[in-house]
Every structure is written in C-alpha cells, then in structure tokens.
mmCIF file of C-alpha atoms (C1' of nucleotides) in Angstrom:
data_model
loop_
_atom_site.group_PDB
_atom_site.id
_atom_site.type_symbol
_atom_site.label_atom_id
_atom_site.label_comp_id
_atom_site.label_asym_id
_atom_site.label_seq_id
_atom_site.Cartn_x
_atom_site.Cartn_y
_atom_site.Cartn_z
ATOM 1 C CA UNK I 1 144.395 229.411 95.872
ATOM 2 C CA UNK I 2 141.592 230.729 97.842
ATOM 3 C CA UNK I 3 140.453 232.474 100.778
ATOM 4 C CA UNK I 4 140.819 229.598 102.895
ATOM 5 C CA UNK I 5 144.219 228.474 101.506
ATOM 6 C CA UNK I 6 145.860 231.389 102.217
ATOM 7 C CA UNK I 7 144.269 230.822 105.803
ATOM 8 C CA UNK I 8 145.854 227.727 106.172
ATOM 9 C CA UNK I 9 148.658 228.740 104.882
ATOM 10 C CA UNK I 10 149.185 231.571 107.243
ATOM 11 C CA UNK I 11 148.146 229.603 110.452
ATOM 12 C CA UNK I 12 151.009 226.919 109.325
ATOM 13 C CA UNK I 13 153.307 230.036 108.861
ATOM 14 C CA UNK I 14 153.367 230.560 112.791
ATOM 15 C CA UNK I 15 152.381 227.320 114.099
ATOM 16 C CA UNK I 16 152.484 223.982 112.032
ATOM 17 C CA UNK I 17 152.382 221.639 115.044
ATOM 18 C CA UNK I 18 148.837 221.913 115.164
ATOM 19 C CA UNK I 19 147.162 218.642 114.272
ATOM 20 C CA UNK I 20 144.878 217.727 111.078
ATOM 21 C CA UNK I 21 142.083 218.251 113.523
ATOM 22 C CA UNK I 22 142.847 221.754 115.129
ATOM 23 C CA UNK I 23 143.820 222.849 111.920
ATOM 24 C CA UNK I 24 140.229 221.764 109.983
ATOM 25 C CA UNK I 25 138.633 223.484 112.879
ATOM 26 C CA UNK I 26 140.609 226.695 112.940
ATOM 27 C CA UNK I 27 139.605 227.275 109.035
ATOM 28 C CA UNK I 28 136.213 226.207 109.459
ATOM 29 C CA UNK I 29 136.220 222.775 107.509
ATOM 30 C CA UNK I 30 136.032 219.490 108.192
ATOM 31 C CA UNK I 31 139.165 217.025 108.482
ATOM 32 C CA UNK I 32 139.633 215.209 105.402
ATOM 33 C CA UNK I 33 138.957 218.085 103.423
ATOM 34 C CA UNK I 34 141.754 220.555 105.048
ATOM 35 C CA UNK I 35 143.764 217.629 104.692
ATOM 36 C CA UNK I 36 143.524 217.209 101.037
ATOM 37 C CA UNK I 37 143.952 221.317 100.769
ATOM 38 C CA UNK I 38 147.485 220.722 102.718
ATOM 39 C CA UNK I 39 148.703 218.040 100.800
ATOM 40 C CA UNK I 40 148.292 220.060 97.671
ATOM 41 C CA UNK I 41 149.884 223.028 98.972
ATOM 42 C CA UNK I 42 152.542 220.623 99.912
ATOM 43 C CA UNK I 43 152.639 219.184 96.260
ATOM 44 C CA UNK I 44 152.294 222.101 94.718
ATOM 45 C CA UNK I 45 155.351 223.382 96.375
ATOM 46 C CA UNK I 46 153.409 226.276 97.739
ATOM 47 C CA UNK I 47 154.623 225.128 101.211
ATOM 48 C CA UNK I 48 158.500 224.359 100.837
ATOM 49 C CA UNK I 49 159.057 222.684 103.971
ATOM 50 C CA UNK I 50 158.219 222.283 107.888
ATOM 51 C CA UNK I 51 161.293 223.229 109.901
ATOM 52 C CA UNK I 52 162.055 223.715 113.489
ATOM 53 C CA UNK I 53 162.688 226.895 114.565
ATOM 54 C CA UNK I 54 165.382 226.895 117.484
ATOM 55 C CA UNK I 55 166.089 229.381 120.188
ATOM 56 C CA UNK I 56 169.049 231.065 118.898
ATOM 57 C CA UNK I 57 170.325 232.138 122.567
ATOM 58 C CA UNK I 58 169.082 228.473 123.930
ATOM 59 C CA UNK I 59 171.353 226.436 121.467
ATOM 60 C CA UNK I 60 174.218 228.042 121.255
ATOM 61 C CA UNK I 61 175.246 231.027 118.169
ATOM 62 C CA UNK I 62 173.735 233.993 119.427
ATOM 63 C CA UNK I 63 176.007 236.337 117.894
ATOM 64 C CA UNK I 64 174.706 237.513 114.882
ATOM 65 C CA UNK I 65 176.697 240.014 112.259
ATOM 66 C CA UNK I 66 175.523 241.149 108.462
ATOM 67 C CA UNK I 67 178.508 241.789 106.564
ATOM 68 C CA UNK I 68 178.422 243.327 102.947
ATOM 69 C CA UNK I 69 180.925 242.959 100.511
ATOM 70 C CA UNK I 70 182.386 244.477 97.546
ATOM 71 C CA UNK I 71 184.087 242.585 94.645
ATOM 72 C CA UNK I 72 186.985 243.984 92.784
ATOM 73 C CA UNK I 73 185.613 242.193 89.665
ATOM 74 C CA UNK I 74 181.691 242.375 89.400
ATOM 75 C CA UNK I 75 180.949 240.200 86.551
ATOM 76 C CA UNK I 76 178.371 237.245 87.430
ATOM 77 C CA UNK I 77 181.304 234.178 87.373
ATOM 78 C CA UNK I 78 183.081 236.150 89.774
ATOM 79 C CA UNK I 79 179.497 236.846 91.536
ATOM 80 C CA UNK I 80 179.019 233.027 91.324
ATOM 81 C CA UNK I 81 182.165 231.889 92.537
ATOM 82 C CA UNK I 82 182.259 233.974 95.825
ATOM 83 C CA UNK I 83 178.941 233.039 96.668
ATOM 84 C CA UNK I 84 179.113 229.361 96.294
ATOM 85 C CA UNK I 85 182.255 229.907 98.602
ATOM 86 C CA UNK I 86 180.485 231.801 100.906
ATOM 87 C CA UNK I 87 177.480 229.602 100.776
ATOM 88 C CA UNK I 88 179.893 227.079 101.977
ATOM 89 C CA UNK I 89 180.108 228.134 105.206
ATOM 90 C CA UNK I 90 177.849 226.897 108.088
ATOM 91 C CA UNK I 91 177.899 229.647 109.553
ATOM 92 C CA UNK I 92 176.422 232.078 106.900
ATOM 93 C CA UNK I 93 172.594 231.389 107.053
ATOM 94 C CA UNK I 94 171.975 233.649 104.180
ATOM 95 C CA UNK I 95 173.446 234.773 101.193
ATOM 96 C CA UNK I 96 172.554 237.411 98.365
ATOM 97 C CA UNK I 97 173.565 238.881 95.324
ATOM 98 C CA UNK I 98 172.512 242.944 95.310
ATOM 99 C CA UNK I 99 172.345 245.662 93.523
ATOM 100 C CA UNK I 100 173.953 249.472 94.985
ATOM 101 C CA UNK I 101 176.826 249.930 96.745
ATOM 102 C CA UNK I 102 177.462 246.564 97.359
ATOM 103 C CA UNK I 103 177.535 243.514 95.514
ATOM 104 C CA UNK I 104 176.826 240.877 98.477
ATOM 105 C CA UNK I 105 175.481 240.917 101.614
ATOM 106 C CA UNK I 106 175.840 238.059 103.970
ATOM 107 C CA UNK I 107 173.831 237.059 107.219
ATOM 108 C CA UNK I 108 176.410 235.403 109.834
ATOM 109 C CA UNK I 109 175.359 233.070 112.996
ATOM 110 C CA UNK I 110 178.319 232.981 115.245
ATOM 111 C CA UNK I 111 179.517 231.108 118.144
ATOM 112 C CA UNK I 112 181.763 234.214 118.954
ATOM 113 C CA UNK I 113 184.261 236.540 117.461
ATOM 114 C CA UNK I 114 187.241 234.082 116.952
ATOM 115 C CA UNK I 115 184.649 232.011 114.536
ATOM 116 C CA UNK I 116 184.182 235.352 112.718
ATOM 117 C CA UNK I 117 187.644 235.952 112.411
ATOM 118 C CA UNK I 118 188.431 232.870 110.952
ATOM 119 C CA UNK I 119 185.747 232.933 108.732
ATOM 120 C CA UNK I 120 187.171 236.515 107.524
ATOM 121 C CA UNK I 121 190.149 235.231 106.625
ATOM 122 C CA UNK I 122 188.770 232.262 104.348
ATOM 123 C CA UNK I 123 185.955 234.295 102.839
ATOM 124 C CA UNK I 124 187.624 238.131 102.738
ATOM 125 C CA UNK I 125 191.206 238.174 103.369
ATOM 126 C CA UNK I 126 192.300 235.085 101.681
ATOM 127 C CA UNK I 127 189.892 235.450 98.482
ATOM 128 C CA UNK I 128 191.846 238.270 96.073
ATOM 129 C CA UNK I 129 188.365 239.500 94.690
ATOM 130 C CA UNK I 130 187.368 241.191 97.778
ATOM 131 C CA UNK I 131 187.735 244.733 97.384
ATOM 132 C CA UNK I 132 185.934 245.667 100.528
ATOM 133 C CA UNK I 133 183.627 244.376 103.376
ATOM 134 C CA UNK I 134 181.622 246.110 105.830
ATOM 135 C CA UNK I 135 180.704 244.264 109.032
ATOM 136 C CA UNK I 136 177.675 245.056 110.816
ATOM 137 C CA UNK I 137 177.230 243.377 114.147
ATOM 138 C CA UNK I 138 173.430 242.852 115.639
ATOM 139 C CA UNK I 139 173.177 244.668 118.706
ATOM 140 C CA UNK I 140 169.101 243.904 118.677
ATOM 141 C CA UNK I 141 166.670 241.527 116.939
ATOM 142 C CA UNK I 142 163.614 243.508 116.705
ATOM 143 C CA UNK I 143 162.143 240.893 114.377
ATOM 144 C CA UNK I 144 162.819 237.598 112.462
ATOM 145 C CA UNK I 145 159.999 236.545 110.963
ATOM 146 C CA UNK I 146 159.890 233.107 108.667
ATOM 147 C CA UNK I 147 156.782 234.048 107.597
ATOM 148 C CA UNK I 148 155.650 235.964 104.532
ATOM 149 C CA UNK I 149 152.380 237.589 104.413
ATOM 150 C CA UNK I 150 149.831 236.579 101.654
ATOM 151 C CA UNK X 1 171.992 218.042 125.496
ATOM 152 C CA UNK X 2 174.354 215.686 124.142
ATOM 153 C CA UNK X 3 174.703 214.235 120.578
ATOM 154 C CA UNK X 4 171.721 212.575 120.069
ATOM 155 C CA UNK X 5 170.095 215.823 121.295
ATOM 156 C CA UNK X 6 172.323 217.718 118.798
ATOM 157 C CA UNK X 7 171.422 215.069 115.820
ATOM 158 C CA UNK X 8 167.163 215.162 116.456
ATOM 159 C CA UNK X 9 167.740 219.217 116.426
ATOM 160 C CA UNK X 10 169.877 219.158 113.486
ATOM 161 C CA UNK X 11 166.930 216.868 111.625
ATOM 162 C CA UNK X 12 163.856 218.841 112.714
ATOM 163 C CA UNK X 13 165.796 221.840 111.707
ATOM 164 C CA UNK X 14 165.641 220.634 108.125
ATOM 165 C CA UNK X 15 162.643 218.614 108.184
ATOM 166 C CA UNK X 16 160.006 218.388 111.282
ATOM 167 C CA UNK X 17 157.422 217.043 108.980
ATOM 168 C CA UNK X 18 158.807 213.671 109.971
ATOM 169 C CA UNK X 19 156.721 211.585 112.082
ATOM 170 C CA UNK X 20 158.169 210.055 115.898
ATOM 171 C CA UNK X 21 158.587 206.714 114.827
ATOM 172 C CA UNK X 22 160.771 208.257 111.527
ATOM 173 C CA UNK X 23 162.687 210.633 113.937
ATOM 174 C CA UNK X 24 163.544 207.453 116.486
ATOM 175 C CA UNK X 25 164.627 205.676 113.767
ATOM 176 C CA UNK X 26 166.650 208.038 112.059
ATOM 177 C CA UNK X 27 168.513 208.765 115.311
ATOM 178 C CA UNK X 28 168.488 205.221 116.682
ATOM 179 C CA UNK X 29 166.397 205.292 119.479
ATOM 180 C CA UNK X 30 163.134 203.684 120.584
ATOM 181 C CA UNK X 31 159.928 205.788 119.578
ATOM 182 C CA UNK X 32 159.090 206.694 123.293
ATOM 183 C CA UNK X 33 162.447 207.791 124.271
ATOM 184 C CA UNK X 34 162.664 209.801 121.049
ATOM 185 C CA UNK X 35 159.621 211.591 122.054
ATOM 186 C CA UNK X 36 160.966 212.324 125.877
ATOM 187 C CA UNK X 37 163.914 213.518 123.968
ATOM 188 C CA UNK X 38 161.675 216.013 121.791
ATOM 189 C CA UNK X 39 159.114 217.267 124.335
ATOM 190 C CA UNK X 40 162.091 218.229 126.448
ATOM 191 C CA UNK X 41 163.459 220.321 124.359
ATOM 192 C CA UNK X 42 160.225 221.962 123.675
ATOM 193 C CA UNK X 43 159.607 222.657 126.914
ATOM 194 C CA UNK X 44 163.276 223.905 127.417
ATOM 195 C CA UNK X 45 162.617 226.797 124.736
ATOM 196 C CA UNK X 46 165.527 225.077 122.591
ATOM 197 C CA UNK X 47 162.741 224.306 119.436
ATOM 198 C CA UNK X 48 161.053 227.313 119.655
ATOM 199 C CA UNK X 49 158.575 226.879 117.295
ATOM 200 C CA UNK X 50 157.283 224.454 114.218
ATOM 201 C CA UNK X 51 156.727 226.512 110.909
ATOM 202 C CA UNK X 52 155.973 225.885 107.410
ATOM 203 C CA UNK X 53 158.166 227.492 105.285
ATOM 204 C CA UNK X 54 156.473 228.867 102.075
ATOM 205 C CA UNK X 55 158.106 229.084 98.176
ATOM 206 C CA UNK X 56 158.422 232.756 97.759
ATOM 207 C CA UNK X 57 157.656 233.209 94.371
ATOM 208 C CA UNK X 58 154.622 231.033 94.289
ATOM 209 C CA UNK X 59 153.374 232.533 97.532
ATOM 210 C CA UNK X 60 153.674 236.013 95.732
ATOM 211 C CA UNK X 61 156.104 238.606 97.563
ATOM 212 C CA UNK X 62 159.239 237.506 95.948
ATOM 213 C CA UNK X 63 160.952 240.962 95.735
ATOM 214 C CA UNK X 64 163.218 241.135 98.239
ATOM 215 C CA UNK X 65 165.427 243.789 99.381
ATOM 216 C CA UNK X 66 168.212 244.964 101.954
ATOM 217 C CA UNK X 67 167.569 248.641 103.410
ATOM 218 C CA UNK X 68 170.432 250.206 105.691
ATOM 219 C CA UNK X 69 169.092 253.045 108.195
ATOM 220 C CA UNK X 70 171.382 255.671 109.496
ATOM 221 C CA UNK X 71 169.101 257.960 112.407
ATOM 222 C CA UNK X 72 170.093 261.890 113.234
ATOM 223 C CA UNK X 73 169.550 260.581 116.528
ATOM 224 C CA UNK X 74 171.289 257.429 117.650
ATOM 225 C CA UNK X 75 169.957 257.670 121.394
ATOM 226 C CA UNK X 76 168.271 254.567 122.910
ATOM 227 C CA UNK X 77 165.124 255.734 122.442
ATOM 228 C CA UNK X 78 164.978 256.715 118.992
ATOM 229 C CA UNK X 79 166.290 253.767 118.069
ATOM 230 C CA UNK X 80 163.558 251.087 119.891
ATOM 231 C CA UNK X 81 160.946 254.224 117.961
ATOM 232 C CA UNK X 82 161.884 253.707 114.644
ATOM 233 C CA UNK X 83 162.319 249.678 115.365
ATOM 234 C CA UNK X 84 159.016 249.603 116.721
ATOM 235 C CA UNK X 85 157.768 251.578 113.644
ATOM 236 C CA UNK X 86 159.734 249.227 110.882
ATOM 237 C CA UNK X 87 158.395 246.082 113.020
ATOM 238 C CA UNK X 88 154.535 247.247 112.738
ATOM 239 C CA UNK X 89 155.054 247.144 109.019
ATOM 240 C CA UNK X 90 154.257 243.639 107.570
ATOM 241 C CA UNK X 91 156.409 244.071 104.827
ATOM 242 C CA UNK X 92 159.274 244.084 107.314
ATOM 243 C CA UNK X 93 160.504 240.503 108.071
ATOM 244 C CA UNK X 94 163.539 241.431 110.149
ATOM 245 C CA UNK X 95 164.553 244.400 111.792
ATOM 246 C CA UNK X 96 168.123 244.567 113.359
ATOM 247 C CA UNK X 97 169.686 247.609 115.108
ATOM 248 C CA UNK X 98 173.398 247.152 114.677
ATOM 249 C CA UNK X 99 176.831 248.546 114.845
ATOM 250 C CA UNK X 100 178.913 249.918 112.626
ATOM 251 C CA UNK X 101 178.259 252.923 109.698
ATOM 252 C CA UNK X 102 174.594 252.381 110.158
ATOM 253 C CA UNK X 103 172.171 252.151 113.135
ATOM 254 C CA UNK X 104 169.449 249.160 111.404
ATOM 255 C CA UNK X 105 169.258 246.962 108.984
ATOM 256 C CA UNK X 106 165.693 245.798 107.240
ATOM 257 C CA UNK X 107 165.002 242.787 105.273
ATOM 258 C CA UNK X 108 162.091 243.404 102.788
ATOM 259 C CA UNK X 109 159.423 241.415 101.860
ATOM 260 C CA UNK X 110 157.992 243.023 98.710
ATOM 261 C CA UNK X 111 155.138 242.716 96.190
ATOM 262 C CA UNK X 112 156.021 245.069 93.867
ATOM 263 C CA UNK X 113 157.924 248.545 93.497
ATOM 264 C CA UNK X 114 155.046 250.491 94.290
ATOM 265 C CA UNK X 115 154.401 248.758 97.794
ATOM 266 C CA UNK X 116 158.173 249.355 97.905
ATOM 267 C CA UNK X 117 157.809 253.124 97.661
ATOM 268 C CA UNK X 118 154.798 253.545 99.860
ATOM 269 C CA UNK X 119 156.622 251.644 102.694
ATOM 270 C CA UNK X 120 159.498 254.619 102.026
ATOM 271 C CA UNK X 121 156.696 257.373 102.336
ATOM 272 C CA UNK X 122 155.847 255.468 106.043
ATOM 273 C CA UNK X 123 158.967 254.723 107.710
ATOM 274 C CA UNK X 124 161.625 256.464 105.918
ATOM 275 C CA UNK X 125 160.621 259.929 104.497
ATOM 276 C CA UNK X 126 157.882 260.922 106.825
ATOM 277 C CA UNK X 127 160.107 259.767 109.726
ATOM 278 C CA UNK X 128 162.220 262.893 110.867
ATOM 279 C CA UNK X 129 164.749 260.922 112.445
ATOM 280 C CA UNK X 130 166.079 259.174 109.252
ATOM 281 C CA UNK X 131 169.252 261.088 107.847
ATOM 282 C CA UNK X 132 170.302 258.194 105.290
ATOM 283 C CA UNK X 133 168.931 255.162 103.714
ATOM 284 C CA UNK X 134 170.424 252.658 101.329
ATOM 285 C CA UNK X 135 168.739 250.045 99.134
ATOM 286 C CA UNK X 136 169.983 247.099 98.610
ATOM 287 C CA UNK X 137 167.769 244.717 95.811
ATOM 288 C CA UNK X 138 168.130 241.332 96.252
ATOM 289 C CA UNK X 139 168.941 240.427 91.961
ATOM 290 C CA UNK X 140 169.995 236.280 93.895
ATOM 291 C CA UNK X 141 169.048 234.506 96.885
ATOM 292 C CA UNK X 142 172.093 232.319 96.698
ATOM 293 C CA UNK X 143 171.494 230.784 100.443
ATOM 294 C CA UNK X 144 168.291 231.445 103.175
ATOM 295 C CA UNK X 145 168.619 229.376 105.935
ATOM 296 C CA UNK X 146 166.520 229.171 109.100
ATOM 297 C CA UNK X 147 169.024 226.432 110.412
ATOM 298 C CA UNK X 148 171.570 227.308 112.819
ATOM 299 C CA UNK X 149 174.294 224.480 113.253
ATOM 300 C CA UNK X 150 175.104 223.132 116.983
ATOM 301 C "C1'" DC F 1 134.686 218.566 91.629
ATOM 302 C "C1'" DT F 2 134.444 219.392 96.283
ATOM 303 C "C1'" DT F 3 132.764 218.116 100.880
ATOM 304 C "C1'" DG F 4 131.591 215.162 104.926
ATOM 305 C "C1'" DA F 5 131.312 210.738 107.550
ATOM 306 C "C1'" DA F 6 132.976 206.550 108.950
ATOM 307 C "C1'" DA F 7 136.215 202.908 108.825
ATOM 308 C "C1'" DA F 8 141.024 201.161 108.980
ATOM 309 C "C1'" DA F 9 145.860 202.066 109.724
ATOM 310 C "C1'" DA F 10 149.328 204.442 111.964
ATOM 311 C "C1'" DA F 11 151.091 207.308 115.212
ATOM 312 C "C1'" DG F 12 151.443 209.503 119.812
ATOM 313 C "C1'" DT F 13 150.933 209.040 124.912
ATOM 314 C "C1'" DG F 14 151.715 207.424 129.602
ATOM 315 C "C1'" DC F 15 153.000 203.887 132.758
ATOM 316 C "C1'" DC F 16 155.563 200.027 133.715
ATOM 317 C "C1'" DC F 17 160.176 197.716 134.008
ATOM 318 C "C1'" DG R 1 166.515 204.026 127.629
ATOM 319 C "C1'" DG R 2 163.007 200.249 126.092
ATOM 320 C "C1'" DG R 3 158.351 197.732 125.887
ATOM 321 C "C1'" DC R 4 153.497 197.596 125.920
ATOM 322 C "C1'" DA R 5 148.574 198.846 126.391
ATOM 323 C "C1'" DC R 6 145.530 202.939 125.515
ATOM 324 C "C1'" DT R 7 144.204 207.011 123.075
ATOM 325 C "C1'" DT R 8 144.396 210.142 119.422
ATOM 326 C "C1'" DT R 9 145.249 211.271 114.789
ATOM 327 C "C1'" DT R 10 145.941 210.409 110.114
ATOM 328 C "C1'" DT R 11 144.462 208.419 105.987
ATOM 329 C "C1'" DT R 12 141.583 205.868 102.898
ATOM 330 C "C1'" DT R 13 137.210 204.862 101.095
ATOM 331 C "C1'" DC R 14 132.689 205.924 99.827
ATOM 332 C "C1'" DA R 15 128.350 208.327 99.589
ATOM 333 C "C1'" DA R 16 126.075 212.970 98.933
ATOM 334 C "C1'" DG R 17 125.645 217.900 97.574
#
DNA sequence: CTTGAAAAAAAGTGCCC
DNA sequence: GGGCACTTTTTTTCAAG
C-alpha cells in the first residue's frame, strides 16, 4: 500500500466510473499496470465494493431521521436481538451499537412520516426492551460522504 | 421510471461493477436498451454518482463515532457556521442539523483517540457557540448502507 | 518483482429498423 | 425496445528494466 494506491484509491472514492485508461493517466502509470494495482485492491478487499450512489430527493425517501434508543436490558443478546430486528428494516440504512447515553443509534430513510410511524411501532412500541428512543429528524444534510480519507 | 428502471437502480445500488451486457441480462433487456435505460438516469441526477466503497478497517480509520451538538445559539446563522466548520474537517463524514434535543449530529471517521481529541479542541471547545456535546462510540456497526430502496 | 507495449477479446456506442 | 456495424476499453501475453 503505497503512495500511489492510496491515490487510486481516493480518486475511485469520488468517482469510479472513470475508465482503466483515465484512471492509469490520472496516477501517472500506464494501463495494465494500474489495472493490476486495482484488481488487488479489489482482492485484497481493500475496496469492498462499487455502488451507485442515488439522488436521495430524485428517487424518492428524502426524509431522513436518526433515532437513538435505549434498552431496558443492556446485555449483548439483548443488544443482538434488537439490532438484527432493526437491521431488518429497509428503511434503516444504518445501524450501531454505542457506548454513553444510549445504547443504539439508528439512521432512517423515509418515504414520509406514516412509514416512520409504522416502523415505530414494530421496532419501539411493540418490542418490550425499549426503554426509550429519541428521534432526531434531518432538517439539513451538510455532508454525506462515502468516502474515508487515507 | 417504471420497474425495470426501479430493478437496474436497485442492482447498481449494490453492485455497479457489473458490466452492460451483465446489467441487460440481469434485467432482461437487450444491451443497447439497457444502456439508454442507464445514461438516462445519469443524466436525470437519479445515479448521482459511481463510488468505490472501501473496508474500513483495512483502509485504516475504523474508529467510528456519533457526536450530538447542542449550540447557545440556535439562529440560522450559527447553525450553517458551525456546519460549515464540522464539514471543513475531513474527519467529518456527515454533518446533519436536526430537530429535536440537539441542533447536529456528526458521524466520525477516526484514526485514533488522539485525532479524536484534537478534532474536540477545533470544533467543539474552541467554538464559543457549543453549550453541549455528547459522544457516542460506535463498539458495532451492525448495518451501513448507502442503498436507499425505491 | 514491477512496468510497459502490443495483441486479442470483450464491451460500449450510435444509427438503423 | 432490438439488431448490427464501429469504436473504445479491457485483458492477456510477453519482453525489458
């Protein structure tokens, strides 16, 4: 993992539409050598995936809400068990176990506020190990960056 | 946008690594009209962008972490200030103002503790418009999804 | 062991119906 | 939406640093 790896690797972080070609050119080498680099990131597992990134407004769930929620019971089955039901849910995009106040926090992408109260009352209302949830709704997405910096 | 729009989204969501001639199949269309299909909804802003998505851990920055932001001042103004701050910070990889007991929400990208504390120092303590923060560690990243169903 | 060049294979592109 | 000729890109192979 070199200099020019973590070049590629940040170019493909913003933009991997970019051919073989562009891409060679961009880091300075030639074709079938950038090639070989990508592929072994690829293998490697360095570079998990290339995914579309959609326009949330554009195709439809725009309503976005980070909810966090404390368990009556803390202990990790009970952890497990509401996060593998929360996980469930197509509409939670992300999921995590925490440490301070709380003891999840969940990321929500919404059609509207009839799909979040629904979804309330499987995840929350209906599941006896819920002490407490906060919701947060997102007024403004200052940033949502895929990328990580390297 | 109708279902075989819906379907090519749903599998370049997931996987845009595939080539045309994959995609048409996978969807049942000829390779040209597949294509038609895709540059479309390029053009229309739906797929916004193509992006690798990296392993955190062997990427380095796999500390991750949850920070709630409550400002003295909850004005319009303050709040696009301190957004604009959080955002400059590449640390930062999404930055929400929201509603609710606190005014934003940061996800964390970390290295370490250390960069963890010296990103405080920048945006939190030196900042006089911060009253409160809370830390959330992420201890499991039970779901992180860049999907959004349609 | 990594790089570059050139060939072959495969895919993408644009125009026709 | 599908079919076909044309162009570009990917991928393999092989020689050189």
């Amino acid at each position: 993992m070199d200099r020019i790896d973590r070049k590629i690797l940040n170019l493909m972080q913003h933009d991997a539409s970019r051919t073989n070609v562009q891409l060679a050119d961009a880091v300075g080498l030639s074709p079938s050598s950038c090639l070989r680099r990508v592929q072994r990131l690829r293998k490697a597992g360095v570079i998990d995936r290339i995914v579309a990134i959609l326009h949330p407004a554009k195709a439809g769930r725009s309503l976005k809400a980070l909810v966090t929620v404390e368990l009556k019971l803390h202990g990790e089955a009970h952890m497990r068990r509401f996060l593998e039901k929360a996980c469930a849910e197509e509409a939670v995009s992300q999921a995590y176990g925490v440490t301070g106040e709380t003891d999840v926090v969940l990321m929500l992408r919404l059609r509207d506020m009839e799909e979040f109260d629904a979804l309330c009352d499987r995840i929350f209302r209906d599941e006896n190990n819920v002490a407490r949830f906060f919701t947060m709704v997102v007024i403004r997405t200052a940033k949502d960056e895929t990328a990580i910096r390297i």
